[in-house]
Each structure stands twice: as C-alpha cells, then as structure tokens.
Amino acid sequence: MIIQRVVLNSRPGKNGEPVAENFRLEQSTIPDTIQVGQVRVRTLYLSVDPYMRCRMNEDTGSDYLLPWQLAEVADGGGIGVVEESKYNSLAKGDIVTSFNWPWQTVAILDGSLLQKLVPQLVNGRLSYFLGAAGITGLTALLGIKEKGHVAAGANQTMVVSGAAGACGSLAGQIGRLEGCSRVVGIAGTDEKCSILVQEMGFDAAINYKKGNVAEQLRELCPGGVDVYFDNVGGDISDAVISQMNQNSHIILCGQISQYNKDVPYPPPLPPDVEKIRKERNITRERFLVLNYMDKQEASVLQLCQWIQEGKLKVRETVVEGLANIGAAFQSMMSGGNIGKQIVSVSK
C-alpha cells in the first residue's frame, strides 16, 4: 500500500531556529496485510508540540525523549480510525490514539499500544483528545494539582507565561477552577491578551513586547505571586520569580525561550534570581506528566466534564494536510498561533 509520510530532513542544530524545510514529505509503502496483534489505522489528527524541538537534536537532553532520526518518519501524539484489526480489543471503526503516532497517512501499529477513545466525551471534537482532553490538558491540570499547591479560599494569585499557548491557556482557566482568586497571563500580542481576558476568564494579561513586564506585574499582582505556571523561562520568568511570595511555587512546565539554546533542562536561574528563590523558599521542581499516569483516567474525565459544561474554553489552530506539518511546527515555535497546534490529515 502506498502512503505519504513526513521524515526529518535536516537538523536545525542545537542553537538554530527550526524551519519547515527541516521536514520532508515523501511517498512510502506499508504491507498490504497485517499480523496478529496489529491494526491498520488511517490518521485523522496529529499534534505539534514545543517539546518536539528537543527531538530534532541528536541528543534530546532528556532521558525520556528519543531523538528523531534523519530520513526516518517523525512521530508524536496522534488520533486515527481503525480500518482493519487483528487485535481482540479493537474493531474496525474504533477511534484510537497514541503518544507515538507516526506522521503518515496510514500506519500499521501494535494494538496493545493504542488507547480507544470515546468521542462523546468531547462532543465529537476528536482533536480535543490531543489538547484540552489529552496530554496538554493533563499537563496543566496535574501540574497545578501536584506542584502548584492551590487551595480554594487561600486568596492565591497565579501568573501564567506563554498563556496563549496550548498548555498556558488551559492552565490559567484550571487555576481558577481549582481555587485561585486572581489569574494573570503573559503573552506576545494584544490579540492574545484580549482573548485571555475576554474569552478565557483571566483577570488581566500582559503583552511582554510592550512596556516593562516587572512594572506591569507589580501593578496587576499587588499582593505578589503565589503560583507561577512557567512555560517560557528566560527574562520573563526572572521578572515573575522576583515578585513571588514566601513559600510560593513554580510549576516548571516548559522553557520554550531556551529550546533553541544549548543549555541543560531545567536551565539554571541567574545568580540573583536563584538567591531570591532560595531566600523565599520558592519551589521549582521538574515536572513530568508521564510520572502521574495513574491519575490519567480520572483527570481526563474531569477535563471532559469541564469542557462539556463550558467551564474550559478551548482554542485550536488547525492546519490542513500532512504536507503542511513542517510549516505548522515552524509557526508554533515562533509563537504565531493561539492555543493548540493540530494538523488535520484526513477526514
């Protein structure tokens, strides 16, 4: 069977900016028949995420991420429909997902590595299982629960950087649902800031490209910052940490400003900021959602309930066609989209 797939065409280098041309669309073939335990799936949606930038390097810098290999098919979160099954628990027509879905139109996969989805949980919006009701939503919810120490009635202020991104836009809303009394987002355009406040219920939002971030934080968070959901690192995080309260908490979700730099993860803080962190007993622990998969099922159901109740607003940037996945990746890494970046492969 002839298929289309996307392979890693070149590496941007540890300090380089990724571009669409780092990926290549090509024709390939898969067997016409499947073996016992396998299923043939047609790809519907693929997820494009910031962590994938690390997989473009020969060394990902992480013990849980494998690098993509040159001229080999890339992979990540994906959703598809079963076209043929020789695995007892899956049947033709089932909707399934995997964290390691190959970027190709049709694939033969091990049935035991697939999770069956229930479309009704997200009102038929299957792509939500890659975002708000998937690993992105889980990262936001479990990060806040496990590392944020949010307590209803404690009058806590949360700041979210990268707040218009896939995880940040959910984290701010979840922080509110979990009990934060004030939520402030940081984003890169006036449009994003407006969406955060008017659509997603943030109390305020700062455009970091306009004015002084530290001054705006002092004005918008007069009682200091109790919880910081950190998606970006760098100068913005230094400004937030400098205004955090005693015994406050950093949820170390991502450091996208550092992904094109050859630095360890998590990147060390500047000496003066690290001094503040220690003096104020601010926690800054590495957070990996895969360590909490025993809480996945209950957490996904909670996310789906909030979506159905309209308490969790979801934004997606959907790009049509496997051929455009490289451009989608480049756009995401440059901060050009709002919410989750999804590639629709076939309908």
mmCIF file of C-alpha atoms in Angstrom:
data_model
loop_
_atom_site.group_PDB
_atom_site.id
_atom_site.type_symbol
_atom_site.label_atom_id
_atom_site.label_comp_id
_atom_site.label_asym_id
_atom_site.label_seq_id
_atom_site.Cartn_x
_atom_site.Cartn_y
_atom_site.Cartn_z
ATOM 1 C CA MET A 1 0.000 0.000 0.000
ATOM 2 C CA ILE A 2 1.345 3.433 -0.965
ATOM 3 C CA ILE A 3 1.231 6.082 1.749
ATOM 4 C CA GLN A 4 2.592 9.547 2.431
ATOM 5 C CA ARG A 5 4.836 10.249 5.391
ATOM 6 C CA VAL A 6 6.907 13.089 6.843
ATOM 7 C CA VAL A 7 10.548 12.429 7.735
ATOM 8 C CA LEU A 8 13.208 14.528 9.438
ATOM 9 C CA ASN A 9 15.070 16.074 6.511
ATOM 10 C CA SER A 10 17.719 18.002 8.459
ATOM 11 C CA ARG A 11 18.561 19.146 11.962
ATOM 12 C CA PRO A 12 18.449 22.873 12.793
ATOM 13 C CA GLY A 13 21.384 22.481 15.156
ATOM 14 C CA LYS A 14 21.179 22.874 18.912
ATOM 15 C CA ASN A 15 21.089 26.665 18.684
ATOM 16 C CA GLY A 16 19.203 27.000 15.388
ATOM 17 C CA GLU A 17 15.647 28.064 14.680
ATOM 18 C CA PRO A 18 13.592 25.201 13.192
ATOM 19 C CA VAL A 19 12.128 25.783 9.731
ATOM 20 C CA ALA A 20 9.600 23.932 7.591
ATOM 21 C CA GLU A 21 12.418 22.597 5.415
ATOM 22 C CA ASN A 22 13.734 20.529 8.330
ATOM 23 C CA PHE A 23 10.931 18.125 7.374
ATOM 24 C CA ARG A 24 10.251 16.358 4.080
ATOM 25 C CA LEU A 25 7.075 14.782 2.683
ATOM 26 C CA GLU A 26 7.676 11.575 0.768
ATOM 27 C CA GLN A 27 5.907 8.507 -0.557
ATOM 28 C CA SER A 28 6.465 5.159 1.084
ATOM 29 C CA THR A 29 4.804 1.780 1.332
ATOM 30 C CA ILE A 30 3.390 -0.415 4.087
ATOM 31 C CA PRO A 31 2.426 -4.120 3.813
ATOM 32 C CA ASP A 32 -0.993 -4.963 2.374
ATOM 33 C CA THR A 33 -1.649 -7.425 5.195
ATOM 34 C CA ILE A 34 -1.380 -7.113 8.972
ATOM 35 C CA GLN A 35 -0.184 -9.644 11.525
ATOM 36 C CA VAL A 36 -1.928 -10.972 14.636
ATOM 37 C CA GLY A 37 -1.975 -8.251 17.310
ATOM 38 C CA GLN A 38 -1.710 -5.435 14.771
ATOM 39 C CA VAL A 39 -4.184 -2.871 13.455
ATOM 40 C CA ARG A 40 -4.152 -0.715 10.344
ATOM 41 C CA VAL A 41 -5.156 2.848 11.098
ATOM 42 C CA ARG A 42 -5.907 5.902 8.982
ATOM 43 C CA THR A 43 -4.528 9.070 10.544
ATOM 44 C CA LEU A 44 -7.022 11.819 11.351
ATOM 45 C CA TYR A 45 -5.111 14.306 13.504
ATOM 46 C CA LEU A 46 -1.502 14.883 14.557
ATOM 47 C CA SER A 47 -0.283 17.032 17.436
ATOM 48 C CA VAL A 48 2.540 19.558 17.042
ATOM 49 C CA ASP A 49 4.166 20.485 20.357
ATOM 50 C CA PRO A 50 7.104 22.598 21.630
ATOM 51 C CA TYR A 51 8.873 19.622 23.260
ATOM 52 C CA MET A 52 9.426 18.209 19.777
ATOM 53 C CA ARG A 53 12.142 20.821 19.236
ATOM 54 C CA CYS A 54 14.342 18.735 21.566
ATOM 55 C CA ARG A 55 13.720 15.651 19.405
ATOM 56 C CA MET A 56 15.246 17.426 16.409
ATOM 57 C CA ASN A 57 18.679 17.269 18.075
ATOM 58 C CA GLU A 58 20.929 14.218 18.037
ATOM 59 C CA ASP A 59 20.804 14.391 21.824
ATOM 60 C CA THR A 60 17.434 15.455 23.234
ATOM 61 C CA GLY A 61 18.936 16.386 26.577
ATOM 62 C CA SER A 62 16.312 14.225 28.249
ATOM 63 C CA ASP A 63 16.227 10.659 29.466
ATOM 64 C CA TYR A 64 12.607 10.140 28.399
ATOM 65 C CA LEU A 65 12.672 11.605 24.874
ATOM 66 C CA LEU A 66 14.215 9.789 21.915
ATOM 67 C CA PRO A 67 15.645 11.871 19.060
ATOM 68 C CA TRP A 68 14.094 11.715 15.630
ATOM 69 C CA GLN A 69 16.460 10.119 13.120
ATOM 70 C CA LEU A 70 17.362 11.714 9.798
ATOM 71 C CA ALA A 71 15.377 10.321 6.847
ATOM 72 C CA GLU A 72 13.121 8.435 9.285
ATOM 73 C CA VAL A 73 9.446 9.144 9.937
ATOM 74 C CA ALA A 74 8.732 11.595 12.770
ATOM 75 C CA ASP A 75 6.135 10.779 15.422
ATOM 76 C CA GLY A 76 4.151 12.269 18.285
ATOM 77 C CA GLY A 77 0.627 12.420 19.608
ATOM 78 C CA GLY A 78 -1.926 11.256 17.058
ATOM 79 C CA ILE A 79 -5.501 10.112 16.517
ATOM 80 C CA GLY A 80 -6.854 7.797 13.857
ATOM 81 C CA VAL A 81 -9.571 5.380 12.907
ATOM 82 C CA VAL A 82 -9.103 1.612 12.744
ATOM 83 C CA GLU A 83 -9.518 0.296 9.187
ATOM 84 C CA GLU A 84 -8.559 -3.331 9.899
ATOM 85 C CA SER A 85 -7.852 -5.124 13.171
ATOM 86 C CA LYS A 86 -6.260 -8.385 14.262
ATOM 87 C CA TYR A 87 -6.173 -7.228 17.887
ATOM 88 C CA ASN A 88 -9.028 -8.511 20.040
ATOM 89 C CA SER A 89 -9.793 -5.294 21.889
ATOM 90 C CA LEU A 90 -10.122 -3.104 18.779
ATOM 91 C CA ALA A 91 -12.514 -3.274 15.838
ATOM 92 C CA LYS A 92 -12.912 -1.530 12.520
ATOM 93 C CA GLY A 93 -14.253 1.985 13.037
ATOM 94 C CA ASP A 94 -12.821 2.453 16.528
ATOM 95 C CA ILE A 95 -11.169 5.820 17.206
ATOM 96 C CA VAL A 96 -7.733 5.372 18.815
ATOM 97 C CA THR A 97 -4.790 7.434 19.987
ATOM 98 C CA SER A 98 -1.105 7.035 20.845
ATOM 99 C CA PHE A 99 1.740 9.228 22.152
ATOM 100 C CA ASN A 100 3.972 7.784 19.396
ATOM 101 C CA TRP A 101 1.867 8.054 16.264
ATOM 102 C CA PRO A 102 3.918 8.126 13.046
ATOM 103 C CA TRP A 103 3.486 11.180 10.841
ATOM 104 C CA GLN A 104 1.984 9.295 7.925
ATOM 105 C CA THR A 105 -1.411 8.917 6.292
ATOM 106 C CA VAL A 106 -1.877 5.219 7.088
ATOM 107 C CA ALA A 107 0.063 3.071 9.545
ATOM 108 C CA ILE A 108 0.234 -0.460 10.906
ATOM 109 C CA LEU A 109 0.556 -0.332 14.692
ATOM 110 C CA ASP A 110 0.694 -2.692 17.654
ATOM 111 C CA GLY A 111 -2.852 -2.778 19.019
ATOM 112 C CA SER A 112 -1.675 -3.035 22.618
ATOM 113 C CA LEU A 113 -0.025 0.396 22.349
ATOM 114 C CA LEU A 114 -3.248 2.146 21.325
ATOM 115 C CA GLN A 115 -5.906 3.669 23.550
ATOM 116 C CA LYS A 116 -9.543 3.568 22.463
ATOM 117 C CA LEU A 117 -11.320 6.914 22.675
ATOM 118 C CA VAL A 118 -14.949 7.811 23.431
ATOM 119 C CA PRO A 119 -15.867 10.705 21.073
ATOM 120 C CA GLN A 120 -18.965 11.619 23.114
ATOM 121 C CA LEU A 121 -16.735 12.781 25.978
ATOM 122 C CA VAL A 122 -15.628 15.754 23.872
ATOM 123 C CA ASN A 123 -18.888 16.256 21.972
ATOM 124 C CA GLY A 124 -17.323 14.661 18.893
ATOM 125 C CA ARG A 125 -14.382 17.109 18.711
ATOM 126 C CA LEU A 126 -11.767 14.379 18.332
ATOM 127 C CA SER A 127 -8.811 16.763 18.137
ATOM 128 C CA TYR A 128 -9.522 17.777 21.748
ATOM 129 C CA PHE A 129 -8.055 14.417 22.785
ATOM 130 C CA LEU A 130 -4.667 15.777 21.652
ATOM 131 C CA GLY A 131 -5.134 19.007 23.563
ATOM 132 C CA ALA A 132 -7.573 20.007 26.270
ATOM 133 C CA ALA A 133 -8.671 16.408 26.950
ATOM 134 C CA GLY A 134 -5.271 14.896 26.212
ATOM 135 C CA ILE A 135 -1.666 15.234 27.279
ATOM 136 C CA THR A 136 -1.829 19.050 27.136
ATOM 137 C CA GLY A 137 -4.805 19.294 29.466
ATOM 138 C CA LEU A 138 -3.311 16.640 31.728
ATOM 139 C CA THR A 139 -0.081 18.624 31.949
ATOM 140 C CA ALA A 140 -1.962 21.748 33.000
ATOM 141 C CA LEU A 141 -4.282 20.014 35.486
ATOM 142 C CA LEU A 142 -1.756 17.674 37.083
ATOM 143 C CA GLY A 143 0.922 20.358 37.141
ATOM 144 C CA ILE A 144 -1.357 22.620 39.132
ATOM 145 C CA LYS A 145 -2.525 19.820 41.420
ATOM 146 C CA GLU A 146 0.874 18.219 42.040
ATOM 147 C CA LYS A 147 3.214 21.228 42.024
ATOM 148 C CA GLY A 148 1.043 24.337 42.409
ATOM 149 C CA HIS A 149 -0.384 23.676 45.865
ATOM 150 C CA VAL A 150 -3.519 25.650 45.013
ATOM 151 C CA ALA A 151 -6.072 25.780 47.812
ATOM 152 C CA ALA A 152 -9.596 27.144 47.450
ATOM 153 C CA GLY A 153 -10.166 30.150 49.678
ATOM 154 C CA ALA A 154 -6.450 30.869 50.123
ATOM 155 C CA ASN A 155 -6.646 34.072 48.041
ATOM 156 C CA GLN A 156 -3.782 32.971 45.770
ATOM 157 C CA THR A 157 -2.569 34.801 42.686
ATOM 158 C CA MET A 158 -1.375 32.746 39.710
ATOM 159 C CA VAL A 159 0.721 34.035 36.816
ATOM 160 C CA VAL A 160 0.969 32.043 33.580
ATOM 161 C CA SER A 161 3.658 32.699 30.963
ATOM 162 C CA GLY A 162 3.104 31.533 27.408
ATOM 163 C CA ALA A 163 -0.511 31.997 28.418
ATOM 164 C CA ALA A 164 -1.997 31.951 24.928
ATOM 165 C CA GLY A 165 -0.336 28.644 24.063
ATOM 166 C CA ALA A 166 -1.857 25.194 24.224
ATOM 167 C CA CYS A 167 -0.966 24.496 27.849
ATOM 168 C CA GLY A 168 -0.943 28.025 29.208
ATOM 169 C CA SER A 169 -4.433 28.901 28.018
ATOM 170 C CA LEU A 170 -5.776 25.852 29.857
ATOM 171 C CA ALA A 171 -3.596 26.318 32.950
ATOM 172 C CA GLY A 172 -4.979 29.756 33.708
ATOM 173 C CA GLN A 173 -8.545 28.534 33.483
ATOM 174 C CA ILE A 174 -7.796 25.427 35.561
ATOM 175 C CA GLY A 175 -6.029 27.532 38.179
ATOM 176 C CA ARG A 176 -9.238 29.494 38.578
ATOM 177 C CA LEU A 177 -11.373 26.331 38.698
ATOM 178 C CA GLU A 178 -9.071 24.861 41.356
ATOM 179 C CA GLY A 179 -9.375 27.925 43.567
ATOM 180 C CA CYS A 180 -7.023 30.772 42.581
ATOM 181 C CA SER A 181 -8.629 34.141 43.243
ATOM 182 C CA ARG A 182 -6.600 36.030 40.623
ATOM 183 C CA VAL A 183 -5.050 34.837 37.352
ATOM 184 C CA VAL A 184 -2.734 36.940 35.183
ATOM 185 C CA GLY A 185 -1.411 35.808 31.815
ATOM 186 C CA ILE A 186 1.655 36.859 29.825
ATOM 187 C CA ALA A 187 1.511 36.649 26.025
ATOM 188 C CA GLY A 188 3.081 38.248 22.950
ATOM 189 C CA THR A 189 0.329 40.207 21.179
ATOM 190 C CA ASP A 190 -2.609 42.444 22.092
ATOM 191 C CA GLU A 191 -4.931 39.987 20.326
ATOM 192 C CA LYS A 192 -3.764 37.116 22.527
ATOM 193 C CA CYS A 193 -4.088 39.206 25.672
ATOM 194 C CA SER A 194 -7.616 40.203 24.687
ATOM 195 C CA ILE A 195 -8.638 36.567 24.124
ATOM 196 C CA LEU A 196 -7.212 35.554 27.504
ATOM 197 C CA VAL A 197 -9.266 38.171 29.352
ATOM 198 C CA GLN A 198 -12.476 38.288 27.315
ATOM 199 C CA GLU A 199 -12.817 34.619 26.344
ATOM 200 C CA MET A 200 -10.858 32.574 28.874
ATOM 201 C CA GLY A 201 -11.574 34.452 32.079
ATOM 202 C CA PHE A 202 -8.092 35.692 33.007
ATOM 203 C CA ASP A 203 -8.268 38.773 35.242
ATOM 204 C CA ALA A 204 -5.569 40.521 33.239
ATOM 205 C CA ALA A 205 -2.912 39.877 30.620
ATOM 206 C CA ILE A 206 0.460 41.441 29.878
ATOM 207 C CA ASN A 207 1.868 41.870 26.373
ATOM 208 C CA TYR A 208 5.550 41.277 27.127
ATOM 209 C CA LYS A 209 6.543 43.019 23.904
ATOM 210 C CA LYS A 210 5.057 46.277 25.173
ATOM 211 C CA GLY A 211 6.295 48.089 28.251
ATOM 212 C CA ASN A 212 8.086 46.760 31.294
ATOM 213 C CA VAL A 213 6.912 43.330 32.424
ATOM 214 C CA ALA A 214 8.129 43.724 36.006
ATOM 215 C CA GLU A 215 6.321 47.059 36.422
ATOM 216 C CA GLN A 216 3.088 45.656 34.987
ATOM 217 C CA LEU A 217 3.328 42.623 37.282
ATOM 218 C CA ARG A 218 3.684 44.873 40.321
ATOM 219 C CA GLU A 219 0.573 46.761 39.263
ATOM 220 C CA LEU A 220 -1.527 43.684 38.409
ATOM 221 C CA CYS A 221 -0.333 41.489 41.296
ATOM 222 C CA PRO A 222 -0.194 43.922 44.238
ATOM 223 C CA GLY A 223 -0.130 41.049 46.748
ATOM 224 C CA GLY A 224 2.719 39.283 44.954
ATOM 225 C CA VAL A 225 2.616 35.951 43.107
ATOM 226 C CA ASP A 226 1.807 32.663 44.845
ATOM 227 C CA VAL A 227 1.798 30.249 41.901
ATOM 228 C CA TYR A 228 3.727 30.624 38.645
ATOM 229 C CA PHE A 229 2.941 28.310 35.729
ATOM 230 C CA ASP A 230 6.170 28.644 33.752
ATOM 231 C CA ASN A 231 6.076 27.787 30.055
ATOM 232 C CA VAL A 232 8.867 30.019 28.788
ATOM 233 C CA GLY A 233 11.826 30.568 31.125
ATOM 234 C CA GLY A 234 14.300 33.352 30.393
ATOM 235 C CA ASP A 235 13.847 37.039 31.216
ATOM 236 C CA ILE A 236 10.075 36.793 31.652
ATOM 237 C CA SER A 237 10.404 34.092 34.285
ATOM 238 C CA ASP A 238 13.139 36.059 36.052
ATOM 239 C CA ALA A 239 10.722 39.002 36.321
ATOM 240 C CA VAL A 240 7.924 36.821 37.721
ATOM 241 C CA ILE A 241 10.118 34.950 40.212
ATOM 242 C CA SER A 242 11.428 38.265 41.553
ATOM 243 C CA GLN A 243 7.858 39.109 42.635
ATOM 244 C CA MET A 244 6.909 35.761 44.130
ATOM 245 C CA ASN A 245 5.918 35.446 47.759
ATOM 246 C CA GLN A 246 7.478 33.453 50.574
ATOM 247 C CA ASN A 247 6.804 29.698 50.257
ATOM 248 C CA SER A 248 5.329 30.094 46.768
ATOM 249 C CA HIS A 249 5.515 27.577 43.938
ATOM 250 C CA ILE A 250 6.770 27.433 40.348
ATOM 251 C CA ILE A 251 5.170 24.821 38.097
ATOM 252 C CA LEU A 252 8.037 24.111 35.726
ATOM 253 C CA CYS A 253 6.101 23.078 32.631
ATOM 254 C CA GLY A 254 8.308 24.259 29.763
ATOM 255 C CA GLN A 255 11.113 26.622 28.822
ATOM 256 C CA ILE A 256 10.339 27.408 25.193
ATOM 257 C CA SER A 257 12.588 30.507 25.153
ATOM 258 C CA GLN A 258 15.525 28.186 25.816
ATOM 259 C CA TYR A 259 14.738 25.327 23.399
ATOM 260 C CA ASN A 260 16.926 26.745 20.624
ATOM 261 C CA LYS A 261 19.872 27.134 23.009
ATOM 262 C CA ASP A 262 22.389 24.540 24.135
ATOM 263 C CA VAL A 263 21.554 24.671 27.848
ATOM 264 C CA PRO A 264 20.591 21.966 30.361
ATOM 265 C CA TYR A 265 16.970 21.386 31.373
ATOM 266 C CA PRO A 266 15.762 22.932 33.513
ATOM 267 C CA PRO A 267 18.007 25.899 32.724
ATOM 268 C CA PRO A 268 19.792 27.382 35.744
ATOM 269 C CA LEU A 269 18.460 30.705 37.009
ATOM 270 C CA PRO A 270 20.684 33.808 37.067
ATOM 271 C CA PRO A 271 22.524 34.051 40.426
ATOM 272 C CA ASP A 272 20.455 36.993 41.703
ATOM 273 C CA VAL A 273 17.164 35.256 40.840
ATOM 274 C CA GLU A 274 18.332 31.952 42.310
ATOM 275 C CA LYS A 275 19.192 33.846 45.502
ATOM 276 C CA ILE A 276 15.617 35.175 45.680
ATOM 277 C CA ARG A 277 14.246 31.694 45.069
ATOM 278 C CA LYS A 278 16.245 30.222 47.930
ATOM 279 C CA GLU A 279 15.623 33.072 50.374
ATOM 280 C CA ARG A 280 11.865 32.911 49.811
ATOM 281 C CA ASN A 281 11.749 29.097 49.769
ATOM 282 C CA ILE A 282 10.167 29.031 46.305
ATOM 283 C CA THR A 283 9.812 25.505 44.938
ATOM 284 C CA ARG A 284 10.980 24.930 41.345
ATOM 285 C CA GLU A 285 10.859 21.204 40.702
ATOM 286 C CA ARG A 286 10.985 19.476 37.350
ATOM 287 C CA PHE A 287 7.501 18.312 36.364
ATOM 288 C CA LEU A 288 6.856 15.398 34.014
ATOM 289 C CA VAL A 289 3.222 14.469 33.424
ATOM 290 C CA LEU A 290 4.159 10.909 32.437
ATOM 291 C CA ASN A 291 5.068 10.303 36.088
ATOM 292 C CA TYR A 292 1.406 10.678 37.044
ATOM 293 C CA MET A 293 -0.284 8.358 34.566
ATOM 294 C CA ASP A 294 -2.040 6.536 37.427
ATOM 295 C CA LYS A 295 -4.192 9.669 37.647
ATOM 296 C CA GLN A 296 -4.781 9.940 33.907
ATOM 297 C CA GLU A 297 -8.255 8.413 33.642
ATOM 298 C CA ALA A 298 -9.843 10.442 36.433
ATOM 299 C CA SER A 299 -8.118 13.614 35.242
ATOM 300 C CA VAL A 300 -9.282 13.197 31.631
ATOM 301 C CA LEU A 301 -12.852 12.700 32.829
ATOM 302 C CA GLN A 302 -12.587 15.901 34.869
ATOM 303 C CA LEU A 303 -11.266 17.814 31.852
ATOM 304 C CA CYS A 304 -14.053 16.448 29.644
ATOM 305 C CA GLN A 305 -16.674 17.410 32.223
ATOM 306 C CA TRP A 306 -15.375 20.989 32.316
ATOM 307 C CA ILE A 307 -15.406 21.104 28.500
ATOM 308 C CA GLN A 308 -18.984 19.827 28.330
ATOM 309 C CA GLU A 309 -20.074 22.320 30.992
ATOM 310 C CA GLY A 310 -18.438 25.184 29.121
ATOM 311 C CA LYS A 311 -16.101 25.908 32.046
ATOM 312 C CA LEU A 312 -12.987 25.184 29.987
ATOM 313 C CA LYS A 313 -12.710 27.189 26.776
ATOM 314 C CA VAL A 314 -10.626 25.554 24.065
ATOM 315 C CA ARG A 315 -8.696 27.241 21.266
ATOM 316 C CA GLU A 316 -7.094 25.301 18.412
ATOM 317 C CA THR A 317 -5.069 26.309 15.386
ATOM 318 C CA VAL A 318 -5.833 23.629 12.801
ATOM 319 C CA VAL A 319 -3.647 23.240 9.708
ATOM 320 C CA GLU A 320 -4.973 21.100 6.873
ATOM 321 C CA GLY A 321 -2.801 18.473 5.213
ATOM 322 C CA LEU A 322 0.194 16.364 6.152
ATOM 323 C CA ALA A 323 2.318 18.351 3.683
ATOM 324 C CA ASN A 324 1.952 21.437 5.889
ATOM 325 C CA ILE A 325 3.107 19.923 9.176
ATOM 326 C CA GLY A 326 6.612 21.409 8.873
ATOM 327 C CA ALA A 327 5.179 24.895 8.376
ATOM 328 C CA ALA A 328 2.841 24.308 11.333
ATOM 329 C CA PHE A 329 5.807 23.370 13.505
ATOM 330 C CA GLN A 330 7.753 26.468 12.468
ATOM 331 C CA SER A 331 4.738 28.694 13.159
ATOM 332 C CA MET A 332 4.189 27.184 16.598
ATOM 333 C CA MET A 333 7.836 27.605 17.601
ATOM 334 C CA SER A 334 7.748 31.257 16.554
ATOM 335 C CA GLY A 335 4.660 31.848 18.707
ATOM 336 C CA GLY A 336 2.393 32.526 15.765
ATOM 337 C CA ASN A 337 -0.642 30.531 16.846
ATOM 338 C CA ILE A 338 -3.204 30.646 19.641
ATOM 339 C CA GLY A 339 -3.977 27.505 21.606
ATOM 340 C CA LYS A 340 -3.177 24.001 20.493
ATOM 341 C CA GLN A 341 -1.491 23.378 17.123
ATOM 342 C CA ILE A 342 -3.202 20.497 15.288
ATOM 343 C CA VAL A 343 -2.660 19.075 11.803
ATOM 344 C CA SER A 344 -5.731 17.543 10.176
ATOM 345 C CA VAL A 345 -4.512 14.728 7.952
ATOM 346 C CA SER A 346 -7.723 13.241 6.548
ATOM 347 C CA LYS A 347 -11.431 13.359 7.166
#
